Short mmCIF file of C-alpha atoms in Angstrom, two decimals:
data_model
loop_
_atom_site.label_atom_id
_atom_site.label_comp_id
_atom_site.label_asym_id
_atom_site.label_seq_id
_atom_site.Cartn_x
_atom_site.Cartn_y
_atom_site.Cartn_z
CA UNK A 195 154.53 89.24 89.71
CA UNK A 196 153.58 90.34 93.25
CA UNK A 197 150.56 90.04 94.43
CA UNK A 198 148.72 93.24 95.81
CA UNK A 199 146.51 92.93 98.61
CA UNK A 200 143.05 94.25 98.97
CA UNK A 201 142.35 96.03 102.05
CA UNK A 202 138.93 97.10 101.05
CA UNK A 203 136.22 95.88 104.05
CA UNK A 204 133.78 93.63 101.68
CA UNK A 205 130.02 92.96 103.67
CA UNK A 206 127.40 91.25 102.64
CA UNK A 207 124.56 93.20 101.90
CA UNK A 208 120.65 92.68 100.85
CA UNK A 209 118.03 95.39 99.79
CA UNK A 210 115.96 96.02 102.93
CA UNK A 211 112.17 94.23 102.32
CA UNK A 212 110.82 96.54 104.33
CA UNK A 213 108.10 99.51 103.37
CA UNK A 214 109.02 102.82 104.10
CA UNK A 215 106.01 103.54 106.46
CA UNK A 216 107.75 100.77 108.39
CA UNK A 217 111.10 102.04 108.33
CA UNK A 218 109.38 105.75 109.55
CA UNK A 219 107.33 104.13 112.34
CA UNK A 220 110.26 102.07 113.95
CA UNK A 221 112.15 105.71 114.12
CA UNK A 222 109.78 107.44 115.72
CA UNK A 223 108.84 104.78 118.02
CA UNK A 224 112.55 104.42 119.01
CA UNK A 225 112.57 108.29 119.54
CA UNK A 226 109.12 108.01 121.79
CA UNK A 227 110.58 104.82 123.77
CA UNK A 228 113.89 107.45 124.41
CA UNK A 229 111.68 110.08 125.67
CA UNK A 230 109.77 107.51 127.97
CA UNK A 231 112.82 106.36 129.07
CA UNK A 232 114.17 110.19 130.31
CA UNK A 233 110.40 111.25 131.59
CA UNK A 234 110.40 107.90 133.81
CA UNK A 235 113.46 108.43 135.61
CA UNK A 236 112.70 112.42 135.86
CA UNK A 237 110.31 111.56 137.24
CA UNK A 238 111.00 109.25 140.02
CA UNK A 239 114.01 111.40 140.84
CA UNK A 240 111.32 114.57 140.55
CA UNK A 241 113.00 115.43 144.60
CA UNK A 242 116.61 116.33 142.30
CA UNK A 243 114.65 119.07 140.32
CA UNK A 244 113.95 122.66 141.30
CA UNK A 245 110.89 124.47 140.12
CA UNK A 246 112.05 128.29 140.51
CA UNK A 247 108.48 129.15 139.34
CA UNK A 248 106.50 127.92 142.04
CA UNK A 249 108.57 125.02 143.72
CA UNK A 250 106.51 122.08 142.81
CA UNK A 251 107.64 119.56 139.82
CA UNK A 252 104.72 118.30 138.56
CA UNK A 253 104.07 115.70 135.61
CA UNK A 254 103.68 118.34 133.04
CA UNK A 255 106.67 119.66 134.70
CA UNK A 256 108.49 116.45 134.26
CA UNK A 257 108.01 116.56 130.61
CA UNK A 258 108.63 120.29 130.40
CA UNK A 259 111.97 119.77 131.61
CA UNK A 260 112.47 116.56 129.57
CA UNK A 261 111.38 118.01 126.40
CA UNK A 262 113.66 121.45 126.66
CA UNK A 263 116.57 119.60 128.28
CA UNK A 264 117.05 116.86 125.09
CA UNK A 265 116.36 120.06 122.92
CA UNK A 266 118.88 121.93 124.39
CA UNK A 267 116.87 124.87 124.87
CA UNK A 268 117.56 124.63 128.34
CA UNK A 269 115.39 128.00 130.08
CA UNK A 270 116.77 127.67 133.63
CA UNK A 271 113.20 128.00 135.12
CA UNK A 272 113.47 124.44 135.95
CA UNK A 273 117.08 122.67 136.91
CA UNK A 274 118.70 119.39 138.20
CA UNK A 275 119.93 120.32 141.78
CA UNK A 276 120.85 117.02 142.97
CA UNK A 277 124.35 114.57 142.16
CA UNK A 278 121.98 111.87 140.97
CA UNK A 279 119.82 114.16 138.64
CA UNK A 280 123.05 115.94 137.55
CA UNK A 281 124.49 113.04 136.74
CA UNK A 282 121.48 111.37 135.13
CA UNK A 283 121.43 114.48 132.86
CA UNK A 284 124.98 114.06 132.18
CA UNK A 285 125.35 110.10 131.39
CA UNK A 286 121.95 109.52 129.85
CA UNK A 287 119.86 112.63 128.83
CA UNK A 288 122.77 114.07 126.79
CA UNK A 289 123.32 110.41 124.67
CA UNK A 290 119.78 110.60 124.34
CA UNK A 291 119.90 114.03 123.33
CA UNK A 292 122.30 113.00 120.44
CA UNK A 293 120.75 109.88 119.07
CA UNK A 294 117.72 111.79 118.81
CA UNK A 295 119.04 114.34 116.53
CA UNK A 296 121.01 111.96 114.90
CA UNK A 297 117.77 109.82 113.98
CA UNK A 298 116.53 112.92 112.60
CA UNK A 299 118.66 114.11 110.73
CA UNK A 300 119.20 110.80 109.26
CA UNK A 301 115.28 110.56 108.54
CA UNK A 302 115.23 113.75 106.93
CA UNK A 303 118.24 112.93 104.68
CA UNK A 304 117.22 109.46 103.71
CA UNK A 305 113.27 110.27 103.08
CA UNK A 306 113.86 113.87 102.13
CA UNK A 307 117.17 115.44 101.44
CA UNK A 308 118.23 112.45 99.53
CA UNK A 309 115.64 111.82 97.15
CA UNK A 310 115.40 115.51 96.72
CA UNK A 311 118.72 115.62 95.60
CA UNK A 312 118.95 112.68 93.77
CA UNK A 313 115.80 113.86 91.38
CA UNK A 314 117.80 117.38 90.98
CA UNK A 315 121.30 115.66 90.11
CA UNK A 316 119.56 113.42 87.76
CA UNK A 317 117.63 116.23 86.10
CA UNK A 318 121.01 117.61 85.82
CA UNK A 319 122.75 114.86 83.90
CA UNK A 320 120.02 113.90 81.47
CA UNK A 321 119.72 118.11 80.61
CA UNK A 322 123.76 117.64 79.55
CA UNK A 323 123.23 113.96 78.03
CA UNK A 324 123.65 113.53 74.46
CA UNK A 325 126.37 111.80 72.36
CA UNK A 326 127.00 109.13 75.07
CA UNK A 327 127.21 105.52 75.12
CA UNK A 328 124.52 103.10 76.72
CA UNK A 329 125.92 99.80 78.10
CA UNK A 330 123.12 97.42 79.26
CA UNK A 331 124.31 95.09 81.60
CA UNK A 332 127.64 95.14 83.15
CA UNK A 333 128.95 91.76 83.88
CA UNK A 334 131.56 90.33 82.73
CA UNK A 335 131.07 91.26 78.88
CA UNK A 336 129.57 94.41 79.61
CA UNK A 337 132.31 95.43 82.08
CA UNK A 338 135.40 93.99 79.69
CA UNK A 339 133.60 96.23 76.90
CA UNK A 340 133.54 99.56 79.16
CA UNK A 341 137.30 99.02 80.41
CA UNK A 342 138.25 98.82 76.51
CA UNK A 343 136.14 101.71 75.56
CA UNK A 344 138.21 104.08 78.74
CA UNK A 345 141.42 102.66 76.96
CA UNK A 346 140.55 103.80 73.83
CA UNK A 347 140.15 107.18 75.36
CA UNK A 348 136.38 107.60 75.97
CA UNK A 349 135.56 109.38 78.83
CA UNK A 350 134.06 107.66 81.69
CA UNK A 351 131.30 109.84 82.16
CA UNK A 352 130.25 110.11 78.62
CA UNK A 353 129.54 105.73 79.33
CA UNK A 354 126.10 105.22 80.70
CA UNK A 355 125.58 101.92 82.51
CA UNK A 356 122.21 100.56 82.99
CA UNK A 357 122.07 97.40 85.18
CA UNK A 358 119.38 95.87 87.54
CA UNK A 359 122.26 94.01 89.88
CA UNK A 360 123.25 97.16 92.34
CA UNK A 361 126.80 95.75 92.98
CA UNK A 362 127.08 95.90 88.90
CA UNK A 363 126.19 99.66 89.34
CA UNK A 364 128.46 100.23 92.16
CA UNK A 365 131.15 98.91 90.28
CA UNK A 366 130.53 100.94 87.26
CA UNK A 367 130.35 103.57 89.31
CA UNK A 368 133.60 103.31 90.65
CA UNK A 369 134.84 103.59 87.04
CA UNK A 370 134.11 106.84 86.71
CA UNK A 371 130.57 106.08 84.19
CA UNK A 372 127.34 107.46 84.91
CA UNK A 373 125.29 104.82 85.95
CA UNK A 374 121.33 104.02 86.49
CA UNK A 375 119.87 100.91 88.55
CA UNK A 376 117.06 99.55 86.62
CA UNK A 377 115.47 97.22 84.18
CA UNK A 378 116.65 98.30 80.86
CA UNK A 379 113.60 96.39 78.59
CA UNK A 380 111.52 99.25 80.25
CA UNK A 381 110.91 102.20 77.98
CA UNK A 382 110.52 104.56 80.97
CA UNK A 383 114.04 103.33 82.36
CA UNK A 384 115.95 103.69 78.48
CA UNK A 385 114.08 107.42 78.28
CA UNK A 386 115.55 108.48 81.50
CA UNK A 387 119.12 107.65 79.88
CA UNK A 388 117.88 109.58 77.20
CA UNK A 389 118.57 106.45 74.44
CA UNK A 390 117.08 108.76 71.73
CA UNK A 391 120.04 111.32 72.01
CA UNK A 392 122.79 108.64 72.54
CA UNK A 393 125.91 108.08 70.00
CA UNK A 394 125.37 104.05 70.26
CA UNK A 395 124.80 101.19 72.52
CA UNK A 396 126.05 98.21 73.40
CA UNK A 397 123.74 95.02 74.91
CA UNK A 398 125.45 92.53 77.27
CA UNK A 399 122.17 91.56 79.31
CA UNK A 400 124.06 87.90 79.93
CA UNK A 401 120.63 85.77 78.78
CA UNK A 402 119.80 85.87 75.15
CA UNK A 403 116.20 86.70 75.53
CA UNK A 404 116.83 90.23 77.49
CA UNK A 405 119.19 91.18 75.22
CA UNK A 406 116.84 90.89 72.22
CA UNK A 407 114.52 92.61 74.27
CA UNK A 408 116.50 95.31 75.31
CA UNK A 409 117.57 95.67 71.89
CA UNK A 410 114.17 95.97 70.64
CA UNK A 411 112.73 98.18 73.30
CA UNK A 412 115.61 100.42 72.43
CA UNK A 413 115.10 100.31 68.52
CA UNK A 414 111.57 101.36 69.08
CA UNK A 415 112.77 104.45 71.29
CA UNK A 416 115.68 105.04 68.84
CA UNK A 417 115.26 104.12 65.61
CA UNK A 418 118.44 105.39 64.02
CA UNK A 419 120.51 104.13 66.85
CA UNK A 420 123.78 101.94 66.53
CA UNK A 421 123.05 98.94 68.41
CA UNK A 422 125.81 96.19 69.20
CA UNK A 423 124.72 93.04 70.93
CA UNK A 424 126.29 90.04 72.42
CA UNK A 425 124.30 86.85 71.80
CA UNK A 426 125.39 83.34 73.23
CA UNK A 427 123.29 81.01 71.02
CA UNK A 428 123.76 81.10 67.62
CA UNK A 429 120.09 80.63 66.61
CA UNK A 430 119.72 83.98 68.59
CA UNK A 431 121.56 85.72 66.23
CA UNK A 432 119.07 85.90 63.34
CA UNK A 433 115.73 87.70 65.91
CA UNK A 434 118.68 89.38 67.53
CA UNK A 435 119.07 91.11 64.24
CA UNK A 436 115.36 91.17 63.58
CA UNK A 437 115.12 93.39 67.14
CA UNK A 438 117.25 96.16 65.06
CA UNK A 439 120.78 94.93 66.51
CA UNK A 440 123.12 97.04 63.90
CA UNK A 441 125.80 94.43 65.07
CA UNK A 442 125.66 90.83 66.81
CA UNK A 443 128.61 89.49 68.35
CA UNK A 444 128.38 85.73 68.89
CA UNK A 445 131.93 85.19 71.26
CA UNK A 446 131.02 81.22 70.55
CA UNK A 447 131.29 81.73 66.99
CA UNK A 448 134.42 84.24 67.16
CA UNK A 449 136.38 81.28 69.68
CA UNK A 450 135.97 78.67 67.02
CA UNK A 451 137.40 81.44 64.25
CA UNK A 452 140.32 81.92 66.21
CA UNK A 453 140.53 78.14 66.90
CA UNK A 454 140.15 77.45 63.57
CA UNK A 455 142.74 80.49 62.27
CA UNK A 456 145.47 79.10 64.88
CA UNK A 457 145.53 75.06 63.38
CA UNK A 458 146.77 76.90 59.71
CA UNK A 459 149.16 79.57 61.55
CA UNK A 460 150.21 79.98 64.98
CA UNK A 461 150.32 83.57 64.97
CA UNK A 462 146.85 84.31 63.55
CA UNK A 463 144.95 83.79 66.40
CA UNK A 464 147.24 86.34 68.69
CA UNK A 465 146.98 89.09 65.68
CA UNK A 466 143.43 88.78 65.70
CA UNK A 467 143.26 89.28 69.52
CA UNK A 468 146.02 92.95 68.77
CA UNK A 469 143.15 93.99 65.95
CA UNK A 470 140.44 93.61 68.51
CA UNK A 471 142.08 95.15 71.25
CA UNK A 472 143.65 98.63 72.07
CA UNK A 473 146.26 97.08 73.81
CA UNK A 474 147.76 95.08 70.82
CA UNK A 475 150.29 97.27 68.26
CA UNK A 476 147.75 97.15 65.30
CA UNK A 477 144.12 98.23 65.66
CA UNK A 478 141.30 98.14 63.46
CA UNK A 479 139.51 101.92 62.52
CA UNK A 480 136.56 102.82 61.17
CA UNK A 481 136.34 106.64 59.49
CA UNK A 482 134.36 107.82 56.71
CA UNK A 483 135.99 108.79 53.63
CA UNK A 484 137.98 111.93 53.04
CA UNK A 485 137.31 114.46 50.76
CA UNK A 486 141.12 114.56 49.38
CA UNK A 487 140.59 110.02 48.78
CA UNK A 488 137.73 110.50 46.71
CA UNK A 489 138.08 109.01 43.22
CA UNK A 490 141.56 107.04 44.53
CA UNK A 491 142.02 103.31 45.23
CA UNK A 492 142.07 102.12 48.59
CA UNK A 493 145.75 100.71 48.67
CA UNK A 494 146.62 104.71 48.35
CA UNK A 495 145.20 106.05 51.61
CA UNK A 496 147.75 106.82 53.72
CA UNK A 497 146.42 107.05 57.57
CA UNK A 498 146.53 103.09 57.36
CA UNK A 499 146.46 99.73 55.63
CA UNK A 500 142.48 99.86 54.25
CA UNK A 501 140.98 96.43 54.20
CA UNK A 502 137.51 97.44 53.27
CA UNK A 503 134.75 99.32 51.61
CA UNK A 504 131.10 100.03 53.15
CA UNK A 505 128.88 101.86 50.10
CA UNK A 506 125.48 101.95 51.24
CA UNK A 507 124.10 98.66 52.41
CA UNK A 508 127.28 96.73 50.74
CA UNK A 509 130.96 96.53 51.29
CA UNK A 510 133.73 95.42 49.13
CA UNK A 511 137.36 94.16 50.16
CA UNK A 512 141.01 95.62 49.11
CA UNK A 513 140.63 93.37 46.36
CA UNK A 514 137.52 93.86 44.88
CA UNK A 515 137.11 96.27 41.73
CA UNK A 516 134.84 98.87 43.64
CA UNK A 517 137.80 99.55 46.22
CA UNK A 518 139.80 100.82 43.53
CA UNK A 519 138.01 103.90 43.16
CA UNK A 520 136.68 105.40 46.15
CA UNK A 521 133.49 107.85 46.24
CA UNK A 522 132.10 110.62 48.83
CA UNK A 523 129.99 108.77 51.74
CA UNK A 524 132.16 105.85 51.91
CA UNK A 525 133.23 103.73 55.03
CA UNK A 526 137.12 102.99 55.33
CA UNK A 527 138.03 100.03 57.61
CA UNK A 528 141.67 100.27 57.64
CA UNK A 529 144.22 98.99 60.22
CA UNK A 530 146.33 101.69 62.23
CA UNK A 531 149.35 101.41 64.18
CA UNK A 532 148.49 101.83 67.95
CA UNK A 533 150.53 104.45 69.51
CA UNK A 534 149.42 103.59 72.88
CA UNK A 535 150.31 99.94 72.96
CA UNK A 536 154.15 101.75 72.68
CA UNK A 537 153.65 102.83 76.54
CA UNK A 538 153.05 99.52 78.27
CA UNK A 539 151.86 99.16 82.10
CA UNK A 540 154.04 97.28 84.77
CA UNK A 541 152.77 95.32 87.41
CA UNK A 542 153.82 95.14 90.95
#
């Protein structure tokens, strides 16, 4: 396998500490030091300027003419006549000139134009956003969890990622998924992703506590909400599931299974990993029942190899007596062949 190279410029970068009053002053102090700068030599070299008016280049004149010429309004009523002023006018005034605008445009876009547009654009999004699905935290679980969610064929933007870390974001981003940068145990933060309306969400926070509660904050904004979180401790997992978690995924717990399910067969571990994962040739599906299975035994649906039964708040195996008879609002867990694991990647 060859290694690729990455020519992508990496810097290091830190959120700027300082207030935005602060940032505004600097500008327009660098744009008043500019103007000093061009008035000054104007008007020491006054003798290289022509007043057509009257013929005398006063101080207001000097910043008459300094003011119109970085403007480019330019009148003609008073004009550089001399090499020197010429080429004063030439080398500095019309750098000047351009940093100038440039500073302001850049002021406008950053303290204006920007957050203008970013209020409007998110406006947008949260009028279309419903159905989605909320990852909290993309680290490393988070981001392994949105990779295998685009394999299975959900679409990027329909993932909403809701970090604090802005490189996290930036990353996501870069996926394709509609992202947020903020602290997802605030209410005001899991609104603006509009939690109430998603289709489920999934908690990787990376420490225990802020996953429980992120996972609470969001039950109590969403109370009918499918909630899947990722818990390192296993005495986390009980107030994990007290916060509302519909699902708590302890990957210590699930490493000793597989541990455990390799020492009595060397090949359970690795078909463990293919049900887990959409890149294996077996996957696990969950569907509700269909009309046409009701009253049948599970070992006769035919979209797959059914494993087990949810009714209600319980769920019975293949082998149990309730599977043999299925009834309208079941839950089918069956295991499907994977057609995409038939169209394997190379690398290079």
């Amino acid at each position: 396998m060859r290694r690729r190279r990455d020519a992508t410029a990496r810097t290091l970068r830190r959120a700027s500490q300082t207030p935005v009053w602060a940032q505004i002053a600097w500008r327009v102090l660098a744009v008043l030091a500019l103007l000093g700068l061009a008035v000054s030599v104007h008007w020491f070299d006054r003798t290289g300027l022509r007043d057509n008016y009257d013929g005398a280049v006063s101080f207001l004149d000097v910043i008459y003419f300094t003011m119109i010429s970085i403007t480019t309004t330019g009148y003609g009523d008073i004009a550089p006549v001399s090499e020197r002023a010429r080429l004063f006018d030439a080398l500095v005034v019309t750098p000047i000139r351009v940093f100038v605008v440039l500073l302001f445009i850049g002021t406008t876009y950053q303290f204006v134009l920007r957050r203008t547009w970013d209020r409007w654009l998110m406006a947008r999004i949260q009028k279309n956003l419903a159905g989605h699905v909320i990852v909290a935290g993309f680290g490393k679980t988070g981001s392994e969890a949105v990779a295998e969610l685009i394999a299975r064929g959900e679409k990027p933007e329909r993932i909403v990622v809701v970090d604090c870390d802005k490189g996290n974001v930036e990353l996501a981003e870069a996926l394709g998924c509609t992202v947020l940068q903020g602290d997802a145990t605030r209410d005001t933060v899991l609104q603006d992703v509009r939690v109430a309306n998603a289709r489920t969400m999934i908690v990787a926070a990376g420490r225990d506590d802020t996953s429980i509660l992120i996972t609470l904050t969001a039950r109590h904004l969403a109370p009918a909400l499918p909630i899947s979180v990722i818990v390192k401790a296993e005495d986390n997992e009980f107030p994990a599931r007290a916060a509302g978690a519909t699902s708590v995924i302890n990957p210590v717990s699930f490493a000793g299974l597989l541990l455990a399910g390799s020492c009595r067969g060397t090949h359970m571990a690795e078909y463990m990993i293919d049900l887990a994962s959409i890149a294996g040739p077996v996957a696990l599906s969950e569907r509700p029942v269909q009309a046409s299975e009701i009253g049948g035994p599970l070992s006769a649906i035919t979209t797959g190899l059914g494993v087990r039964v949810y009714r209600g708040d319980r769920f019975f195996s293949f082998a149990a007596p309730e599977a043999r008879r299925l009834e309208a609002g079941d839950l089918i867990v069956e295991i499907v062949a994977n057609a995409a694991s038939h169209a394997k990647p190379t690398l290079s």
